[in-house]
Coordinates of C-alpha atoms in Angstrom, one line a residue:
M12 CA 105.9 -79.0 -25.8
D13 CA 109.2 -79.4 -23.9
N14 CA 109.2 -77.2 -20.9
S15 CA 112.4 -78.6 -19.3
P16 CA 114.8 -76.2 -17.7
S17 CA 117.5 -77.0 -20.2
K18 CA 115.1 -76.2 -23.1
K19 CA 114.2 -72.9 -21.5
V20 CA 117.8 -72.0 -21.0
W21 CA 118.6 -72.8 -24.7
L22 CA 115.6 -70.7 -26.0
K23 CA 116.7 -67.8 -23.8
F24 CA 120.3 -68.1 -25.0
K25 CA 119.2 -68.2 -28.7
R26 CA 117.4 -64.9 -28.2
N27 CA 120.8 -63.2 -27.4
K28 CA 122.0 -62.7 -31.0
F29 CA 125.6 -61.7 -30.1
A30 CA 126.0 -64.7 -27.8
F31 CA 124.6 -67.1 -30.4
A32 CA 126.9 -65.5 -33.1
G33 CA 129.8 -66.0 -30.7
L34 CA 128.9 -69.7 -30.3
I35 CA 128.7 -70.2 -34.1
F36 CA 132.1 -68.4 -34.5
I37 CA 133.6 -70.7 -31.8
L38 CA 132.1 -73.8 -33.5
V39 CA 133.6 -72.7 -36.9
L40 CA 137.0 -72.2 -35.2
M41 CA 136.8 -75.7 -33.7
A42 CA 135.9 -77.2 -37.1
M43 CA 138.8 -75.4 -38.7
G44 CA 141.2 -76.5 -35.9
I45 CA 140.2 -80.1 -36.1
S46 CA 140.4 -80.2 -39.9
G47 CA 143.9 -78.6 -39.6
Y48 CA 146.1 -79.6 -42.5
L49 CA 143.2 -80.8 -44.6
I50 CA 142.1 -77.2 -45.2
T51 CA 145.5 -75.4 -45.1
P52 CA 146.9 -74.3 -48.5
V53 CA 150.3 -75.7 -47.3
N54 CA 150.0 -79.0 -45.5
T55 CA 153.6 -79.6 -44.5
P56 CA 154.2 -80.1 -40.7
D57 CA 153.7 -76.7 -38.9
A58 CA 153.2 -75.1 -42.4
N59 CA 156.9 -74.5 -42.1
T60 CA 157.8 -74.6 -45.8
Q61 CA 160.1 -71.6 -46.2
V62 CA 160.7 -69.8 -49.5
V63 CA 162.8 -66.8 -48.6
Q64 CA 162.5 -65.3 -52.1
I65 CA 158.8 -64.5 -51.5
S66 CA 159.0 -63.3 -47.9
K67 CA 156.5 -60.6 -46.9
V68 CA 154.6 -60.7 -50.2
P69 CA 151.2 -59.0 -49.8
P70 CA 147.8 -60.9 -49.6
G71 CA 146.6 -62.2 -52.9
S72 CA 150.0 -62.7 -54.4
K73 CA 150.3 -65.5 -57.0
F74 CA 153.5 -67.3 -58.0
R75 CA 154.5 -70.0 -60.4
F76 CA 156.8 -72.7 -59.0
L77 CA 159.2 -75.1 -60.7
I78 CA 159.9 -78.4 -59.1
I79 CA 163.7 -78.9 -59.2
Q80 CA 163.9 -82.1 -57.1
K81 CA 161.5 -84.9 -56.1
Y82 CA 162.4 -86.6 -52.8
Q83 CA 162.7 -90.3 -52.8
N84 CA 161.2 -92.6 -50.1
V85 CA 158.7 -90.0 -48.8
A86 CA 155.5 -92.0 -48.2
E87 CA 152.1 -90.3 -48.6
V88 CA 150.4 -90.5 -45.2
N89 CA 146.8 -91.6 -44.6
F90 CA 143.9 -89.3 -44.0
F91 CA 144.0 -89.1 -40.2
K92 CA 147.8 -88.7 -40.0
R93 CA 147.7 -85.9 -42.6
M94 CA 144.9 -84.2 -40.7
L95 CA 146.8 -84.3 -37.4
H96 CA 150.4 -84.0 -38.4
G97 CA 150.5 -82.9 -42.1
Q98 CA 152.4 -84.4 -45.0
K99 CA 156.2 -84.2 -45.2
P100 CA 157.3 -82.4 -48.4
Q101 CA 157.7 -84.7 -51.4
F102 CA 159.6 -82.2 -53.6
K103 CA 161.7 -79.1 -53.6
S104 CA 160.6 -76.1 -55.7
I105 CA 161.6 -72.5 -56.4
P106 CA 159.5 -69.5 -57.5
I107 CA 160.1 -68.5 -61.1
T108 CA 159.0 -65.8 -63.5
S109 CA 159.4 -67.7 -66.7
Y110 CA 161.1 -70.8 -68.2
K111 CA 161.5 -72.4 -71.6
I112 CA 162.7 -75.8 -72.8
T113 CA 165.3 -75.8 -75.6
G114 CA 166.4 -79.2 -76.6
K115 CA 167.8 -81.0 -73.6
Q116 CA 168.0 -77.9 -71.4
V117 CA 165.5 -75.9 -69.3
L118 CA 166.2 -72.2 -69.1
V119 CA 164.8 -70.6 -66.0
H120 CA 164.4 -67.1 -64.6
E121 CA 164.0 -67.4 -60.9
Y122 CA 161.9 -64.9 -58.9
I123 CA 164.2 -62.9 -56.6
G124 CA 162.0 -59.8 -56.0
K125 CA 159.3 -57.6 -57.5
E126 CA 161.7 -55.1 -59.0
E127 CA 164.7 -57.3 -59.7
S128 CA 165.4 -59.8 -62.4
S129 CA 167.7 -62.8 -62.1
K130 CA 170.2 -64.3 -64.5
E131 CA 169.1 -67.2 -66.6
S132 CA 169.7 -70.5 -64.9
V133 CA 170.2 -73.7 -66.9
Y134 CA 169.0 -77.1 -65.8
L135 CA 169.3 -80.4 -67.7
L136 CA 165.9 -81.6 -68.8
N137 CA 166.6 -85.3 -68.0
E138 CA 167.8 -84.4 -64.5
L139 CA 164.7 -82.3 -63.7
C140 CA 162.3 -84.7 -65.5
P141 CA 163.8 -88.2 -65.8
D142 CA 160.5 -89.6 -67.1
C143 CA 160.1 -87.0 -69.9
S144 CA 161.9 -89.4 -72.4
S145 CA 159.3 -92.1 -71.9
I146 CA 156.0 -90.2 -71.9
N147 CA 153.0 -91.0 -74.0
K148 CA 153.4 -89.7 -77.6
T149 CA 150.1 -87.8 -77.3
Q150 CA 152.0 -85.3 -75.0
T151 CA 155.1 -83.3 -75.8
N152 CA 157.9 -82.8 -73.4
E153 CA 156.7 -79.2 -72.8
Q154 CA 153.2 -80.3 -72.0
Y155 CA 154.2 -83.0 -69.7
F156 CA 156.8 -80.8 -68.0
E157 CA 154.2 -78.0 -67.5
Q158 CA 151.7 -80.4 -66.0
H159 CA 153.9 -82.4 -63.7
Y160 CA 156.8 -80.1 -62.8
T161 CA 155.3 -76.7 -62.5
Y162 CA 152.4 -75.4 -60.4
Q163 CA 150.8 -72.1 -59.3
Q164 CA 150.1 -71.1 -55.7
T165 CA 148.1 -68.1 -54.5
F166 CA 148.9 -66.7 -51.0
L167 CA 145.5 -65.4 -49.9
L168 CA 146.9 -63.7 -46.8
G169 CA 150.5 -63.2 -48.0
T170 CA 153.7 -64.7 -46.5
D171 CA 155.7 -64.0 -43.3
I172 CA 159.3 -62.9 -43.0
Y173 CA 160.4 -66.5 -43.8
G174 CA 158.3 -66.9 -46.9
R175 CA 155.7 -69.2 -45.1
D176 CA 152.1 -69.1 -46.0
L177 CA 150.4 -66.9 -43.4
L178 CA 146.9 -68.3 -43.9
S179 CA 148.1 -71.9 -43.2
R180 CA 149.9 -70.8 -40.0
L181 CA 146.9 -68.8 -38.8
I182 CA 144.6 -71.9 -39.2
L183 CA 147.1 -74.1 -37.3
G184 CA 147.4 -71.5 -34.6
I185 CA 143.7 -72.2 -33.8
R186 CA 144.7 -75.6 -32.5
V187 CA 147.2 -74.1 -30.1
S188 CA 144.8 -71.4 -28.7
L189 CA 141.8 -73.7 -28.4
S190 CA 143.6 -76.7 -27.0
V191 CA 145.4 -74.6 -24.4
G192 CA 142.1 -73.0 -23.5
L193 CA 140.3 -76.3 -23.2
M194 CA 143.0 -78.1 -21.2
A195 CA 143.6 -75.1 -18.9
V196 CA 139.8 -74.8 -18.2
L197 CA 139.6 -78.6 -17.4
I198 CA 142.5 -78.3 -15.0
S199 CA 141.1 -75.2 -13.4
L200 CA 137.6 -76.9 -13.1
F201 CA 139.1 -80.0 -11.5
I202 CA 141.1 -78.0 -8.9
G203 CA 138.6 -75.2 -8.4
I204 CA 135.5 -77.4 -8.0
G205 CA 137.3 -79.8 -5.6
L206 CA 138.7 -77.1 -3.3
G207 CA 135.7 -74.9 -3.5
A208 CA 133.2 -77.7 -2.7
I209 CA 135.3 -78.9 0.3
A210 CA 135.7 -75.3 1.7
G211 CA 132.0 -74.5 1.2
Y212 CA 130.6 -77.7 2.5
F213 CA 132.8 -78.3 5.6
G214 CA 133.4 -74.6 6.6
G215 CA 135.3 -73.9 9.8
R216 CA 139.0 -74.4 9.8
V217 CA 139.0 -76.3 6.5
D218 CA 137.3 -73.3 4.9
A219 CA 139.7 -70.8 6.6
A220 CA 142.7 -72.7 5.3
I221 CA 141.5 -73.2 1.8
S222 CA 140.3 -69.5 1.6
W223 CA 143.7 -68.3 2.9
F224 CA 145.4 -70.4 0.1
M225 CA 143.0 -69.0 -2.5
N226 CA 143.7 -65.4 -1.4
V227 CA 147.4 -65.9 -1.6
V228 CA 147.1 -67.2 -5.2
W229 CA 144.5 -64.6 -6.0
S230 CA 146.9 -61.8 -4.9
L231 CA 149.6 -62.9 -7.5
P232 CA 149.3 -61.4 -11.0
S233 CA 148.2 -64.1 -13.4
L234 CA 150.9 -63.5 -16.0
L235 CA 153.7 -63.5 -13.5
L236 CA 152.4 -66.7 -11.9
V237 CA 152.2 -68.4 -15.3
I238 CA 155.8 -67.2 -16.1
A239 CA 157.0 -68.6 -12.7
I240 CA 155.3 -71.9 -13.3
S241 CA 156.8 -72.0 -16.8
F242 CA 160.2 -71.4 -15.5
A243 CA 159.7 -74.4 -13.1
L244 CA 158.3 -76.7 -15.7
G245 CA 160.3 -75.5 -18.7
K246 CA 159.4 -74.0 -22.1
G247 CA 157.0 -76.0 -24.3
F248 CA 153.5 -76.6 -25.5
W249 CA 152.4 -79.1 -22.9
Q250 CA 153.8 -77.1 -20.1
I251 CA 151.4 -74.2 -21.0
F252 CA 148.4 -76.4 -20.2
I253 CA 149.5 -76.9 -16.6
A254 CA 150.8 -73.3 -16.1
V255 CA 147.7 -71.6 -17.4
G256 CA 145.4 -74.1 -15.6
L257 CA 147.1 -73.6 -12.3
S258 CA 146.7 -69.8 -12.6
T259 CA 142.9 -69.7 -13.3
W260 CA 141.4 -72.1 -10.8
V261 CA 140.8 -69.5 -8.1
D262 CA 137.8 -68.0 -10.0
V263 CA 136.1 -71.4 -10.1
A264 CA 136.9 -72.2 -6.4
R265 CA 135.5 -68.9 -5.1
L266 CA 132.4 -69.4 -7.1
V267 CA 131.8 -73.0 -6.1
R268 CA 132.6 -72.2 -2.4
G269 CA 129.9 -69.5 -2.3
Q270 CA 127.3 -71.6 -4.1
V271 CA 127.9 -74.7 -2.0
M272 CA 127.6 -72.6 1.2
A273 CA 124.3 -71.3 0.0
L274 CA 122.9 -74.8 -1.0
K275 CA 124.2 -77.0 1.9
E276 CA 121.4 -75.9 4.2
V277 CA 118.5 -76.4 1.8
E278 CA 116.0 -79.2 2.2
F279 CA 117.2 -81.7 -0.4
V280 CA 120.7 -81.6 1.1
E281 CA 119.3 -82.2 4.6
A282 CA 117.3 -85.1 3.2
A283 CA 120.4 -86.6 1.7
R284 CA 122.2 -86.4 5.0
A285 CA 119.2 -87.9 6.8
L286 CA 119.2 -90.8 4.4
G287 CA 122.8 -91.5 5.3
F288 CA 124.3 -90.6 2.0
S289 CA 128.1 -90.0 2.1
T290 CA 129.5 -86.6 1.9
G291 CA 131.0 -87.2 -1.6
R292 CA 127.7 -88.4 -3.0
T293 CA 125.8 -85.5 -1.4
I294 CA 128.2 -83.0 -3.0
I295 CA 128.6 -84.7 -6.4
K296 CA 125.1 -85.9 -7.0
H297 CA 123.0 -83.3 -5.2
I298 CA 124.8 -80.0 -4.9
L299 CA 127.1 -79.7 -8.0
P300 CA 124.4 -80.4 -10.6
N301 CA 122.4 -77.5 -9.2
I302 CA 125.3 -75.0 -9.7
A303 CA 126.3 -76.3 -13.2
G304 CA 125.0 -73.0 -14.7
P305 CA 127.3 -70.6 -12.8
I306 CA 130.2 -73.0 -13.3
L307 CA 129.7 -73.1 -17.1
V308 CA 129.6 -69.3 -17.1
V309 CA 132.9 -68.9 -15.3
A310 CA 134.5 -71.6 -17.4
S311 CA 133.6 -69.7 -20.6
S312 CA 135.1 -66.6 -19.1
N313 CA 138.2 -68.5 -18.1
F314 CA 138.5 -69.9 -21.6
A315 CA 139.0 -66.4 -22.9
S316 CA 141.5 -65.6 -20.1
A317 CA 143.5 -68.8 -20.9
I318 CA 143.8 -67.8 -24.6
L319 CA 145.1 -64.4 -23.6
L320 CA 147.6 -65.9 -21.2
E321 CA 148.8 -68.3 -23.8
T322 CA 149.3 -65.6 -26.4
G323 CA 151.1 -63.5 -23.9
L324 CA 153.4 -66.4 -23.0
S325 CA 154.1 -67.1 -26.7
F326 CA 154.9 -63.5 -27.3
L327 CA 157.4 -63.5 -24.4
G328 CA 158.9 -66.8 -25.7
F329 CA 157.6 -69.1 -23.0
G330 CA 154.7 -70.7 -24.9
A331 CA 154.7 -72.8 -28.1
Q332 CA 158.2 -73.0 -29.5
P333 CA 159.1 -72.4 -33.1
P334 CA 158.3 -73.6 -35.7
M335 CA 155.0 -74.5 -34.1
P336 CA 152.6 -71.7 -35.2
S337 CA 150.9 -69.7 -32.4
W338 CA 149.2 -66.4 -32.7
G339 CA 151.2 -64.9 -29.9
G340 CA 154.4 -66.1 -31.5
M341 CA 153.4 -64.7 -34.9
I342 CA 152.9 -61.3 -33.3
K343 CA 156.3 -61.5 -31.6
E344 CA 158.0 -62.3 -34.9
H345 CA 156.3 -59.4 -36.8
Y346 CA 155.3 -56.6 -34.4
G347 CA 158.2 -54.5 -35.8
Y348 CA 156.5 -54.4 -39.2
I349 CA 153.4 -52.6 -37.9
I350 CA 155.0 -49.2 -38.6
M351 CA 156.5 -50.5 -41.9
D352 CA 155.1 -51.8 -45.2
A353 CA 153.8 -55.2 -43.8
A354 CA 151.5 -54.3 -40.9
Y355 CA 149.2 -57.2 -41.8
L356 CA 151.8 -59.7 -40.5
A357 CA 151.0 -58.7 -36.9
V358 CA 147.5 -57.3 -37.4
L359 CA 146.0 -60.5 -38.7
P360 CA 147.0 -62.8 -35.8
G361 CA 146.0 -59.9 -33.5
L362 CA 142.6 -59.8 -35.0
A363 CA 142.3 -63.6 -34.7
I364 CA 143.0 -63.3 -30.9
M365 CA 140.6 -60.3 -30.5
F366 CA 137.7 -62.0 -32.3
T367 CA 138.2 -65.3 -30.5
V368 CA 138.4 -63.7 -27.0
Y369 CA 135.4 -61.5 -27.8
A370 CA 133.4 -64.6 -28.9
F371 CA 134.1 -66.4 -25.6
N372 CA 133.2 -63.2 -23.7
V373 CA 129.8 -62.7 -25.4
L374 CA 129.2 -66.5 -25.0
A375 CA 129.8 -66.2 -21.3
I376 CA 127.5 -63.1 -21.0
G377 CA 124.8 -65.0 -22.9
L378 CA 125.1 -68.0 -20.6
R379 CA 125.0 -65.8 -17.6
D380 CA 121.8 -64.2 -18.8
A381 CA 120.3 -67.6 -19.9
F382 CA 121.0 -69.2 -16.5
D383 CA 120.0 -66.0 -14.7
V384 CA 123.2 -66.1 -12.7
K385 CA 123.5 -63.3 -10.2
G386 CA 126.0 -62.7 -7.5
Q387 CA 129.4 -61.2 -6.8
N388 CA 131.3 -64.4 -7.4
V389 CA 130.3 -64.6 -11.1
T390 CA 132.0 -61.9 -13.1
V391 CA 132.4 -61.7 -16.9

């Protein structure tokens, strides 16, 4: 039987059902974010295919589309490029209510609204379907046209104000939130562990100077600090990583400082000094591995904070820029419809934010209990 400390921590963590469910939820989100365009109903870049005729249609709406133009020289990308960046549209289509082929003409009624009917539009069959004249005789023009130039699409979560598929944009928004959270946490760990370990190990004036700097940063509201850094770096997706990371490192530094101060006087650290090991090796190889549990707890908590900061920035217009889908940006675009007939446009991304942040919070609580972390420096 494996009685290693890591095994005991894992078994204790699994007994916390909420924390374990939060971990599963986060892993599912990660899988969806990595899959990206492979699982989105609309796989064009940023799911930015706009069909204004079907804007704000409710969840579950189904429409028939007619392909009116096929683009030339649009290559089909390979599996990995499609997963990462999507597939450029290969045709232009319009939503229709009905069509019929009469001789060399295609008579079409376009969809322009639930309670409105459009005039009949006339298209030439040989212009819409140049290859209809050379099809296999086992198929009629009508059958070939129906199969290759019309299709149905169901919008499971409806469309936004620009007629874009809401489900596709919600799935792609996972990438923005999780990538910002991950990069921000890595930046905060790098800065926080470094400064906290130096302050805790050396003490004295070094500790006083670093602690003064931490208190100055700690006294600034996180959102205002992030906005100030965003002003300095400019608007954009990559700038959010740095801005959020630079605003969340103090939690890590305070924790590491306290833990290092408590451990630097214990026997194995004294033994490392007596053997002549360098300060860097003593900190990295002997002290930091023993405080990995508390660091992991605060990193999980900071992940949730980073997601909230990113959504706040996107809502204010400093985060991911359109047409890149982000949950905060989606709320910004649609919050006015909460009191109207399309509240789901803002409620759905809001629920995505709420469940993701809650999952990281219960994960952090589960890790805290599993590692049996106690102390004022570890707060969740």
